[in-house]
Coordinates of C-alpha atoms in Angstrom, one line a residue:
M1 CA 13.7 -20.4 -6.2
D2 CA 11.7 -23.9 -4.7
Q3 CA 7.9 -23.9 -3.8
S4 CA 6.8 -27.0 -1.5
S5 CA 4.7 -30.3 -3.4
G6 CA 1.4 -29.7 -4.0
Q7 CA 2.0 -26.7 -5.8
P8 CA -0.6 -26.0 -9.0
P9 CA 1.8 -27.0 -11.7
H10 CA 3.8 -24.4 -14.0
G11 CA 3.2 -22.7 -17.3
S12 CA 2.4 -19.1 -19.0
S13 CA -1.5 -19.7 -18.9
K14 CA -3.9 -18.2 -16.1
P15 CA -4.3 -21.8 -13.9
S16 CA -7.9 -22.3 -13.7
S17 CA -7.9 -22.8 -9.5
V18 CA -5.4 -21.9 -6.7
L19 CA -6.0 -25.4 -4.8
P20 CA -4.6 -28.2 -6.6
R21 CA -8.1 -30.4 -6.1
K22 CA -11.6 -29.7 -6.0
T23 CA -13.1 -28.8 -2.5
P24 CA -16.7 -28.6 -1.1
N25 CA -18.9 -25.5 -0.8
V26 CA -17.2 -23.3 2.8
K27 CA -21.2 -23.0 2.7
A28 CA -22.0 -26.6 3.6
H29 CA -19.6 -26.5 6.7
Y30 CA -19.7 -22.9 7.9
R31 CA -22.3 -20.3 8.4
I32 CA -20.9 -17.3 6.7
G33 CA -21.3 -14.0 9.4
K34 CA -20.3 -10.6 9.5
K35 CA -17.6 -8.4 8.0
L36 CA -14.0 -8.3 10.4
G37 CA -12.1 -6.7 8.2
Q38 CA -11.2 -5.3 5.1
G39 CA -7.5 -5.5 3.1
Q40 CA -6.5 -4.8 -0.6
F41 CA -6.9 -8.9 -1.5
G42 CA -9.7 -10.4 0.6
T43 CA -12.5 -9.8 3.1
T44 CA -12.1 -11.4 6.5
Y45 CA -15.5 -12.6 8.1
L46 CA -16.8 -14.5 10.5
C47 CA -17.8 -18.3 10.4
V48 CA -19.3 -20.1 12.3
D49 CA -18.7 -24.2 12.4
A50 CA -22.2 -26.2 11.5
A51 CA -20.8 -28.9 12.9
T52 CA -19.8 -28.0 16.4
G53 CA -21.0 -24.4 16.9
R54 CA -17.3 -23.3 17.0
E55 CA -16.1 -19.6 15.9
Y56 CA -13.5 -19.4 13.3
A57 CA -12.2 -16.6 10.6
C58 CA -13.1 -16.9 7.1
K59 CA -10.4 -15.2 4.9
S60 CA -12.6 -14.8 1.2
I61 CA -10.0 -13.8 -1.6
P62 CA -11.7 -12.6 -4.6
K63 CA -10.1 -14.9 -7.6
R64 CA -10.5 -12.1 -10.2
K65 CA -7.8 -9.4 -8.4
L66 CA -5.9 -13.3 -9.4
L67 CA -4.1 -11.5 -12.5
C68 CA -1.7 -14.4 -13.7
R69 CA -0.3 -17.4 -12.5
E70 CA 2.2 -15.5 -10.1
D71 CA -1.2 -13.9 -8.1
Y72 CA -2.4 -17.7 -8.0
E73 CA 1.4 -18.8 -6.5
D74 CA 1.2 -16.3 -4.3
V75 CA -2.2 -17.2 -2.7
W76 CA -1.1 -20.8 -2.5
R77 CA 2.1 -20.4 -0.7
E78 CA 0.1 -17.8 2.0
I79 CA -1.8 -21.0 2.5
Q80 CA 1.5 -23.4 2.7
I81 CA 3.5 -20.9 4.8
M82 CA 0.4 -21.2 7.3
H83 CA 0.5 -24.8 7.0
H84 CA 4.1 -24.8 7.6
L85 CA 4.1 -22.6 11.0
S86 CA 0.5 -24.5 11.9
E87 CA 2.2 -26.0 15.0
H88 CA 3.7 -23.0 16.8
P89 CA 1.9 -21.6 19.6
N90 CA 1.9 -17.9 18.5
V91 CA 0.9 -18.2 15.1
V92 CA -2.6 -17.9 13.7
R93 CA -3.6 -21.6 12.9
I94 CA -5.4 -22.6 9.2
K95 CA -8.1 -24.5 9.6
G96 CA -8.7 -25.1 5.9
T97 CA -9.4 -24.1 2.3
Y98 CA -11.7 -23.9 -0.1
E99 CA -12.2 -23.0 -2.9
D100 CA -15.5 -21.7 -5.3
P101 CA -15.5 -20.0 -9.1
V102 CA -16.0 -17.1 -7.5
F103 CA -13.3 -17.0 -3.9
V104 CA -10.6 -18.7 -2.4
H105 CA -11.9 -19.1 1.4
L106 CA -9.1 -19.6 4.2
V107 CA -10.8 -20.5 7.2
M108 CA -8.8 -19.8 10.1
E109 CA -8.5 -19.8 14.3
L110 CA -9.9 -16.8 15.4
C111 CA -8.5 -14.2 17.1
A112 CA -11.5 -12.1 19.1
G113 CA -8.5 -10.1 21.8
G114 CA -8.1 -7.5 19.5
E115 CA -4.7 -5.8 18.2
L116 CA -1.4 -5.8 20.2
F117 CA -1.6 -1.8 20.4
D118 CA -5.2 -2.0 21.6
R119 CA -4.7 -4.5 24.2
I120 CA -1.7 -2.6 25.6
I121 CA -4.2 0.8 25.7
Q122 CA -7.0 -0.8 27.8
R123 CA -4.7 -2.8 30.1
G124 CA -3.7 0.7 31.7
H125 CA -0.2 -0.5 33.6
Y126 CA 2.8 -0.7 30.6
S127 CA 6.3 -1.5 31.8
E128 CA 9.4 -2.5 29.7
R129 CA 8.9 -5.8 31.5
K130 CA 5.5 -6.2 30.1
A131 CA 7.4 -4.7 26.5
A132 CA 10.3 -7.4 26.4
Q133 CA 7.6 -10.1 27.2
L134 CA 5.5 -9.5 24.1
I135 CA 8.9 -8.8 22.1
K136 CA 10.1 -12.3 23.5
T137 CA 7.0 -13.5 21.6
I138 CA 7.4 -11.2 18.1
A139 CA 10.9 -12.3 18.1
G140 CA 10.0 -16.1 18.9
V141 CA 7.9 -16.2 15.7
V142 CA 10.9 -14.6 13.6
E143 CA 12.8 -17.3 15.2
A144 CA 10.7 -20.6 14.1
C145 CA 9.7 -18.5 10.7
H146 CA 13.3 -18.5 9.8
S147 CA 14.4 -22.1 11.2
L148 CA 11.5 -23.2 9.1
G149 CA 13.0 -20.9 5.8
V150 CA 9.8 -18.1 5.8
M151 CA 10.8 -14.6 5.8
H152 CA 7.4 -12.7 7.1
R153 CA 8.4 -9.5 5.2
D154 CA 5.5 -7.5 7.0
L155 CA 6.0 -7.4 10.7
K156 CA 3.7 -5.0 12.1
P157 CA 1.6 -4.3 15.4
E158 CA -1.6 -4.8 13.2
N159 CA -0.5 -8.7 12.0
F160 CA -0.4 -9.7 16.2
L161 CA -3.5 -10.4 17.7
F162 CA -4.5 -11.5 21.0
A163 CA -6.3 -15.3 21.3
S164 CA -9.2 -14.2 23.0
T165 CA -10.3 -11.2 25.6
D166 CA -8.8 -13.6 28.8
E167 CA -5.5 -11.2 30.7
D168 CA -2.9 -14.9 29.5
A169 CA -4.3 -14.9 26.5
A170 CA -1.6 -16.0 24.1
L171 CA -0.3 -13.1 21.3
K172 CA -0.5 -14.8 17.7
A173 CA 0.9 -13.7 14.4
T174 CA -1.5 -13.5 11.3
D175 CA -1.4 -12.4 7.5
F176 CA 1.3 -14.0 5.7
G177 CA 0.1 -12.9 2.7
L178 CA 3.7 -11.2 1.3
S179 CA 5.4 -13.9 3.1
V180 CA 8.3 -16.4 1.1
F181 CA 9.9 -19.3 1.3
Y182 CA 13.8 -19.1 1.3
K183 CA 16.9 -20.8 1.5
P184 CA 19.8 -19.4 3.3
G185 CA 21.7 -17.5 0.9
D186 CA 18.5 -16.7 -1.2
T187 CA 18.5 -12.4 -1.3
F188 CA 14.9 -10.4 -2.6
S189 CA 14.4 -7.4 -4.6
D190 CA 10.8 -6.4 -5.0
V191 CA 9.9 -4.4 -1.9
V192 CA 7.1 -4.8 0.1
G193 CA 6.3 -4.4 3.7
S194 CA 4.5 -1.0 5.5
P195 CA 6.3 2.3 5.1
Y196 CA 7.2 2.7 9.2
Y197 CA 8.2 -0.6 9.4
V198 CA 10.1 -1.4 6.8
A199 CA 14.4 -1.6 6.6
P200 CA 17.0 0.2 4.6
E201 CA 18.1 -3.1 2.8
V202 CA 14.6 -3.7 1.4
L203 CA 14.5 0.4 0.4
R204 CA 17.7 -0.7 -1.5
K205 CA 16.6 -3.6 -3.1
Y206 CA 18.8 -6.0 -1.9
Y207 CA 17.3 -8.0 1.1
G208 CA 17.3 -11.5 2.9
P209 CA 15.4 -12.3 6.4
E210 CA 17.5 -9.8 8.2
A211 CA 14.3 -7.5 7.4
D212 CA 11.9 -9.3 9.6
V213 CA 14.4 -8.5 12.4
W214 CA 14.5 -4.4 11.8
S215 CA 10.5 -4.9 11.4
A216 CA 10.4 -6.2 14.5
G217 CA 12.9 -3.4 16.3
V218 CA 10.7 -0.5 15.3
I219 CA 7.8 -2.6 16.6
L220 CA 10.5 -2.7 20.4
Y221 CA 10.9 1.1 20.1
I222 CA 7.3 1.9 19.4
L223 CA 6.2 -0.4 22.5
L224 CA 8.8 1.8 24.9
S225 CA 8.1 5.5 23.2
G226 CA 4.7 5.7 21.8
V227 CA 6.4 7.1 18.5
P228 CA 8.0 5.5 15.3
P229 CA 11.7 5.7 14.9
F230 CA 11.4 6.8 11.7
W231 CA 8.6 9.1 10.5
A232 CA 8.3 12.9 8.3
E233 CA 5.3 14.3 6.8
T234 CA 5.6 12.2 3.5
E235 CA 6.0 8.7 2.5
A236 CA 9.8 9.7 0.5
G237 CA 10.4 11.4 3.9
I238 CA 9.6 7.9 6.2
F239 CA 12.2 6.5 3.9
K240 CA 14.9 9.1 3.6
E241 CA 14.7 9.0 7.5
I242 CA 15.7 5.2 7.5
L243 CA 18.1 5.2 4.6
Q244 CA 20.1 7.5 7.4
G245 CA 19.1 5.8 10.3
H246 CA 19.2 8.0 13.1
I247 CA 18.4 6.6 16.4
D248 CA 16.5 9.3 19.0
F249 CA 17.7 8.2 22.6
E250 CA 18.1 11.6 23.5
S251 CA 13.9 12.5 23.8
E252 CA 11.5 11.9 26.1
P253 CA 10.9 9.0 27.7
W254 CA 14.5 7.7 26.4
P255 CA 16.7 9.1 29.6
C256 CA 14.2 7.0 31.6
I257 CA 14.5 3.8 30.2
S258 CA 16.8 1.5 30.7
D259 CA 20.3 0.9 29.1
S260 CA 19.8 -2.8 28.1
A261 CA 16.7 -1.7 26.4
K262 CA 18.1 0.7 24.3
D263 CA 20.9 -2.1 23.8
L264 CA 18.7 -4.2 22.2
I265 CA 16.8 -1.9 20.1
R266 CA 20.4 -0.1 18.3
N267 CA 21.1 -4.1 17.7
M268 CA 18.3 -4.8 15.6
L269 CA 18.3 -1.4 13.9
N270 CA 21.5 -1.8 12.8
K271 CA 21.8 -0.2 9.1
N272 CA 24.2 -2.8 8.2
P273 CA 21.8 -6.4 8.4
K274 CA 25.0 -8.3 8.5
K275 CA 26.0 -7.1 12.0
R276 CA 22.3 -7.0 13.2
F277 CA 20.9 -8.9 15.3
T278 CA 19.6 -12.4 14.3
A279 CA 15.7 -13.4 16.3
H280 CA 18.1 -15.6 18.4
Q281 CA 20.4 -13.1 19.5
V282 CA 17.4 -11.1 20.5
L283 CA 15.9 -14.0 22.3
C284 CA 19.5 -14.4 24.2
H285 CA 19.7 -10.5 25.0
P286 CA 20.1 -10.4 29.0
W287 CA 16.9 -7.3 28.9
I288 CA 15.0 -10.4 27.3
V289 CA 15.7 -13.6 29.2
D290 CA 16.5 -11.6 33.2
D291 CA 13.3 -10.5 34.6
K292 CA 15.4 -8.1 37.2
V293 CA 16.8 -6.2 33.9
A294 CA 14.2 -4.9 32.1
P295 CA 12.4 -2.7 34.8
D296 CA 8.5 -3.4 36.3
R297 CA 7.4 0.0 37.5
P298 CA 5.0 1.8 35.3
L299 CA 6.6 3.8 32.4
D300 CA 5.8 7.6 31.5
S301 CA 2.2 8.4 31.4
A302 CA 3.4 9.8 28.4
V303 CA 4.1 6.9 26.8
L304 CA 0.6 5.1 26.7
S305 CA -1.4 8.6 25.9
R306 CA 1.1 8.8 22.4
L307 CA 0.6 5.0 21.7
K308 CA -2.9 5.7 22.5
Q309 CA -2.8 8.5 20.1
F310 CA -1.2 6.8 17.2
S311 CA -3.5 4.0 17.3
A312 CA -6.2 6.1 17.3
M313 CA -5.1 8.4 14.6
N314 CA -4.3 5.8 12.2
K315 CA -7.7 4.2 13.2
L316 CA -9.4 7.1 11.9
K317 CA -7.1 8.0 8.6
K318 CA -8.5 4.4 7.7
M319 CA -12.0 5.9 7.4
A320 CA -10.5 9.7 6.2
L321 CA -8.0 8.8 4.1
K322 CA -9.2 5.5 2.7
A323 CA -6.4 4.3 0.4
I324 CA -6.2 2.9 -2.6
P325 CA -2.3 1.6 -3.5
S326 CA -1.0 1.7 -6.8
P327 CA 1.9 1.8 -8.7
N328 CA 2.7 5.7 -9.0
S329 CA 0.1 7.4 -6.0
Y330 CA -2.5 6.8 -3.6
S331 CA -5.3 8.2 -3.9
K332 CA -7.7 9.1 -1.5
L333 CA -11.5 8.0 -1.5
V334 CA -13.8 10.2 1.0
I335 CA -11.6 13.2 0.0
A336 CA -11.8 12.0 -3.1
E337 CA -15.7 12.9 -3.4
S338 CA -16.0 15.8 -1.9
L339 CA -13.5 17.4 -4.5
S340 CA -15.0 20.8 -6.4
E341 CA -16.6 20.3 -9.9
E342 CA -13.5 22.3 -11.3
E343 CA -11.0 20.4 -9.6
I344 CA -12.9 16.9 -11.1
G345 CA -12.3 18.8 -14.8
G346 CA -13.6 16.4 -17.3
L347 CA -13.7 13.2 -14.9
K348 CA -17.2 13.1 -14.8
E349 CA -17.8 13.5 -18.2
L350 CA -15.2 10.4 -18.2
F351 CA -17.2 8.3 -16.0
N352 CA -20.4 9.0 -17.2
M353 CA -18.6 7.7 -20.9
I354 CA -17.8 4.7 -20.0
D355 CA -20.9 4.3 -17.5
T356 CA -22.4 3.3 -20.9
D357 CA -25.5 1.9 -19.4
N358 CA -25.7 4.6 -16.6
S359 CA -25.7 2.4 -13.9
G360 CA -24.0 4.9 -11.8
T361 CA -21.3 1.9 -11.8
I362 CA -18.3 0.5 -14.0
T363 CA -18.1 -2.6 -15.1
F364 CA -15.0 -4.3 -16.3
D365 CA -16.4 -4.6 -20.1
E366 CA -17.5 -1.4 -19.8
L367 CA -14.1 0.0 -18.6
K368 CA -12.2 -1.8 -21.7
D369 CA -14.6 -0.2 -23.7
G370 CA -14.1 3.3 -22.5
L371 CA -10.5 3.1 -22.5
R372 CA -10.8 1.8 -26.6
R373 CA -12.6 4.5 -27.4
V374 CA -10.0 7.2 -26.0
G375 CA -7.3 5.4 -28.0
S376 CA -5.9 3.1 -24.8
E377 CA -3.5 0.7 -26.4
L378 CA -3.6 -1.5 -22.8
M379 CA -3.7 -5.0 -22.7
E380 CA -6.5 -6.6 -21.1
S381 CA -5.0 -8.0 -18.1
E382 CA -3.4 -4.4 -17.7
I383 CA -7.6 -2.7 -17.8
Q384 CA -7.6 -5.6 -14.9
A385 CA -5.1 -4.7 -12.7
L386 CA -6.7 -1.0 -12.9
M387 CA -10.6 -2.2 -12.2
N388 CA -8.9 -4.1 -9.2
A389 CA -6.7 -1.3 -8.1
A390 CA -10.1 0.8 -8.1
D391 CA -12.2 -1.4 -6.7
I392 CA -12.5 -0.4 -2.7
D393 CA -15.4 -3.0 -2.0
N394 CA -14.5 -5.6 -3.7
S395 CA -18.2 -5.1 -5.5
G396 CA -16.5 -5.8 -8.8
T397 CA -17.8 -2.8 -10.4
I398 CA -16.5 0.9 -10.1
D399 CA -18.7 3.4 -8.4
Y400 CA -18.4 7.3 -9.1
G401 CA -16.2 8.3 -5.7
E402 CA -13.5 5.2 -7.0
F403 CA -13.3 6.3 -9.8
L404 CA -12.3 9.6 -9.3
A405 CA -9.7 8.4 -6.2
A406 CA -8.4 6.5 -9.0
T407 CA -7.8 9.4 -11.4
L408 CA -6.7 12.5 -9.5
H409 CA -3.5 13.1 -8.4
V410 CA -2.8 12.6 -4.7
N411 CA -0.7 16.1 -4.4
K412 CA -4.6 17.7 -5.6
L413 CA -5.6 15.6 -2.2
E414 CA -2.9 17.1 0.2
R415 CA -4.3 20.5 0.1
D416 CA -6.2 21.8 2.9
E417 CA -9.5 22.9 1.5
N418 CA -9.8 19.9 0.7
L419 CA -8.9 18.3 4.1
V420 CA -11.5 20.6 5.5
S421 CA -14.5 19.1 3.3
A422 CA -13.1 15.5 4.6
F423 CA -13.7 17.1 7.5
S424 CA -17.0 17.6 6.9
F425 CA -17.9 13.9 6.0
F426 CA -17.8 13.8 9.4
D427 CA -19.0 16.6 10.7
K428 CA -22.2 15.6 9.6
D429 CA -24.8 18.4 11.4
G430 CA -22.0 21.2 10.0
S431 CA -21.6 21.9 13.8
G432 CA -17.9 22.8 13.5
Y433 CA -17.2 19.8 15.6
I434 CA -17.1 15.9 14.8
T435 CA -19.1 13.9 17.9
V436 CA -18.5 10.8 19.1
D437 CA -22.0 10.2 17.5
E438 CA -21.0 11.3 14.3
L439 CA -17.5 9.3 14.6
S440 CA -19.6 5.9 15.6
Q441 CA -22.0 6.4 12.2
A442 CA -18.7 6.8 10.2
C443 CA -17.3 3.6 11.9
R444 CA -19.9 1.6 10.7
E445 CA -20.2 2.4 7.1
F446 CA -16.7 2.2 7.1
G447 CA -17.0 -1.5 8.7
L448 CA -14.6 -0.6 11.6
D449 CA -16.4 -2.1 14.3
D450 CA -12.8 -2.2 16.8
V451 CA -12.4 1.3 16.9
H452 CA -12.0 2.0 20.6
L453 CA -14.3 5.6 20.1
D454 CA -13.5 7.4 23.8
D455 CA -10.1 7.3 22.7
M456 CA -10.0 8.1 19.8
I457 CA -12.0 11.5 21.3
K458 CA -9.6 11.8 24.4
E459 CA -6.3 11.5 22.3
I460 CA -7.2 13.5 18.9
D461 CA -9.9 16.6 20.8
Q462 CA -6.8 18.1 23.2
N463 CA -8.8 20.9 23.7
N464 CA -11.8 19.2 25.2
V465 CA -14.0 21.0 23.6
C466 CA -18.0 19.4 23.8
A467 CA -16.8 15.8 22.7
G468 CA -16.0 17.1 19.6
L469 CA -12.9 17.6 17.5
V470 CA -11.9 21.2 16.3
M471 CA -11.1 21.5 13.3
I472 CA -7.2 22.8 13.4
N473 CA -7.1 19.5 15.4
F474 CA -7.6 17.4 12.4
L475 CA -5.7 18.9 9.9
D476 CA -2.7 18.4 12.3
M477 CA -3.9 14.8 12.5
I478 CA -3.8 14.0 9.0
Q479 CA -1.0 16.1 8.1
I480 CA 1.3 17.1 10.7
S481 CA 1.5 14.5 13.6
F482 CA 1.9 11.4 11.2
P483 CA 2.9 11.0 7.6
L484 CA -0.4 11.0 5.2
H485 CA 0.5 7.7 3.0
S486 CA 0.2 5.0 6.1
C487 CA -1.1 2.3 4.2
S488 CA 0.7 -1.1 3.2
L489 CA 2.4 -0.8 -0.1
H490 CA 3.8 -3.4 -2.3
V491 CA 5.6 -1.4 -5.2
F492 CA 6.8 2.3 -5.0
D493 CA 10.3 3.6 -6.8
L494 CA 12.9 5.7 -4.7

C-alpha cells in the first residue's frame, strides 16, 4: 500500500525516530498539565501554549512501546491522516508534533465538551431529529475520510467529542490510531476495532471502507434505543450475533420509532457490504435530509435511561475490569489483585524470582533474565511485547498487580467470588455498599475525572438503597447487563 511522502525510509531495521526531522522539545513551547486520559499506546495531557496561553491536548506515546518499524510507521501514519483531514470542521485538528528520546507528542485541539453520550444525557431532551443531526455529522466525517482515501476503522461514541460545553458546539472525530490510507479496491485482513461496533466482514478478515458505515449504523441504533444491536455475555457471543446479523425492531422503543429511521439502520447494517449504504447515501436519506421526517417529539424516557446505564456501566467497568488487551486473553487488574494465595499459586514466587533487586517492580532486563532462567527462548522483541502489554500505567516497569493480571487466565477472573472481591475494592469501609464518596475515591485513583457519579449511582442502584450499590447489582452490571470484555481489541481469532 502506498504511503504519503515524508515517511521515514523503509528498511528492515527499527528506525531511530518517528518524525522525519528533528523537533524542539515540546516543553519549550507548552506547559504540560493534568492527565486527561490514558489509552493502550499513550497518555493524553492538558497542555498550555506558553506564548498564547491557549489550551490544547497533548497525546504522548512512549517510544519503548514501538517495537518494530511497522509500529513507528503506524504512529507516523496517524499523524499524516490527522494532517490530511485537518481542514474538516468535525475532525480534531492537530497543531504540531514533537519527538524526544523517550516520547512522541501530538499536540491537538482540546475538546472540552465531553463525549457524545455524556452530552445527550446532560441535555435531557432528546428526539429522533436530534439523533439525525448527530448521525449527519458522523456520516459526514466518514464521507470526508473515504473521499480522501482514509478508513477510520474504530468508529465508536467514545471517539466523538464536543469542542466545548456551548449548546451549539461542534461534534468532532478523534483517535485515528487504527486508521489507514486505502485506494479503491483495496481490502484488509487485520481484525481491529471495538466489539460492539465491528462489522461482520472485519471478523471474516476481508473488508474495505464499508466497515465504517456499519460502525456508524451501530451508533445510530444505540442513539435511538439506548442499547447495542448485537450483544451477549462474552465477546465470542457478540461476534456470533454480529455474523448472524438479526436486528431487533420489535422490542421497546422500536414500535414508536419512525419507519424511516429503521429503514436507514437496515441499510447501514446490511450484512452484505456491497449492498450496504455508502456514507453519501446515508447523507441523502430522507430521515437525514428532511427535518419533517425525523420527529422532534421526545423519545421514551427509557431510552435516555438505558443510554445513561450503557455509558455509566462502561466507565465503571474501566475501573473494575482494568483491561489489558493481549493476543490470547483479557486479564483484569483490580480483580487479579483480589485473588487468594491459593488461586495465585506459584505466581508470587515467580514474581519474586524475577524481581532480583526486591524493588517490588520488574524491569525489562529482569523480565528478560527471569524468562531465560526458566528456559524461555523468546526473542528480545517478543519479551518487549510482553512487557508493554503488562505495563498498564506506562511506568516502564511491571508491578505485582500488573504481573498477576498479565498471567492469570481470564476464566479464573470471571468467577463470582472474584467479582465480589472486586466489589470490596470499591467498598472501602466494608459496609456492603458502594457510596458516592467511595466511587469518587476510585475514580480519582484511576484518573477518571469525567465520570458523572450521580448518574452512575441512579442508574446502577436500581433499589435506591442508601445511595449505595448492593452486591447483586454490581455482579449484574459486570456479568450480565453488558459483555465482560468491552475494551478495544486489536487481534483475535474466531
